[in-house]
């Protein structure tokens, strides 16, 4: 029995979806393959591009470079481009801790070549979980990767790619890489935050659930066609703060985070004040505010002393409010979750969209340190000016919307994409 027949039988018995792909699907990419003499390698021609799958000089060095950034203790490995299978043997010899492998192979033709020349079972039998994604469009791959990665992100997940694939399937690769990179970064941030706030996210909800509040879900789609302004605390708010006086009867003004304190300093009363942070500093924002008709829109995880400060309250249930969601589900109470996003501005945006707002304007959403500052005048922070030479924070130099040099952080870039 040939390698191809053995592999096909393996897929039919163990991975029927992959078997159906190999036997019945048509390639999503049309490529030309030509064998390289005296070696197991091929040239690939696609559109106006042509290159070797692997190095014609030193495949061992190619593998070394391909895996140079992979953690020796990696638990999970995602491979973009199976090629001729040299990577499978390299992993077996050099990464003993690998338990899960996901192989993305965009070309059905290349995968069939691999099946003819490599006993895939022998290469992969020692791993707990091996997943093949062959001949699938990028949207399918992205959705599958989200599901695959989300339960493994707390462990070491590494991604490697065949350099030729990045050239030949560039748009396909970039689309997948950007989406999964954003997802991994966001998930890692959530994991770090979960660990840091674990006690508060249990303690605060238990106390906050005793407060009587309406759930904001009841107002979804009740503001169709209306306008809203999300007011963040960035330094650019100084330029536009005076305009809010003229907008308060024309749009719903939603203050997020520290912006509540800044608006208070300027005698501007927002309609909504959003709050969801669990730490003690959240209390500093809302302490000593003049009583008004503002509505607190909050999550149960917010610092427990904040909620009683407001007579008018709306509770939102975030996708990260695990305890609240569990209790509601066990009580058979219907609810719809709000996206927690990278910041409270993202959360406010999701709420306002669900309320039915047609036009949503951002103010003070700098996503950078304008004039080396984080907040507009009037915040609770007395000194928010940064030292751009402080290497601890990895400040990134970029341009603002006016072409001026400003400093930002990688988290702000991710926040921009999330919005």
PDB file of C-alpha atoms in Angstrom, residues 231 248 252-256 259-260 263-264 268-273 292-295:
ATOM      1  CA  UNK A 231     -16.784  61.338  26.006  1.00  0.00           C
ATOM      2  CA  UNK A 248     -26.764  68.197  25.609  1.00  0.00           C
ATOM      3  CA  UNK A 252     -27.164  61.552  24.554  1.00  0.00           C
ATOM      4  CA  UNK A 253     -23.861  62.326  26.289  1.00  0.00           C
ATOM      5  CA  UNK A 254     -22.108  59.262  27.691  1.00  0.00           C
ATOM      6  CA  UNK A 255     -19.077  59.834  29.915  1.00  0.00           C
ATOM      7  CA  UNK A 256     -16.718  56.895  30.242  1.00  0.00           C
ATOM      8  CA  UNK A 259     -14.262  61.662  31.804  1.00  0.00           C
ATOM      9  CA  UNK A 260     -16.974  61.818  34.490  1.00  0.00           C
ATOM     10  CA  UNK A 263     -17.026  66.908  33.039  1.00  0.00           C
ATOM     11  CA  UNK A 264     -17.816  67.556  36.700  1.00  0.00           C
ATOM     12  CA  UNK A 268     -21.220  69.540  32.451  1.00  0.00           C
ATOM     13  CA  UNK A 269     -23.725  66.830  33.349  1.00  0.00           C
ATOM     14  CA  UNK A 270     -23.732  63.746  31.095  1.00  0.00           C
ATOM     15  CA  UNK A 271     -26.830  61.615  30.644  1.00  0.00           C
ATOM     16  CA  UNK A 272     -24.955  58.323  31.178  1.00  0.00           C
ATOM     17  CA  UNK A 273     -21.876  57.654  33.277  1.00  0.00           C
ATOM     18  CA  UNK A 292     -27.802  65.197  39.359  1.00  0.00           C
ATOM     19  CA  UNK A 293     -30.012  63.135  37.077  1.00  0.00           C
ATOM     20  CA  UNK A 294     -27.138  61.252  35.481  1.00  0.00           C
ATOM     21  CA  UNK A 295     -27.668  57.513  35.103  1.00  0.00           C
TER      22      UNK A 295
END
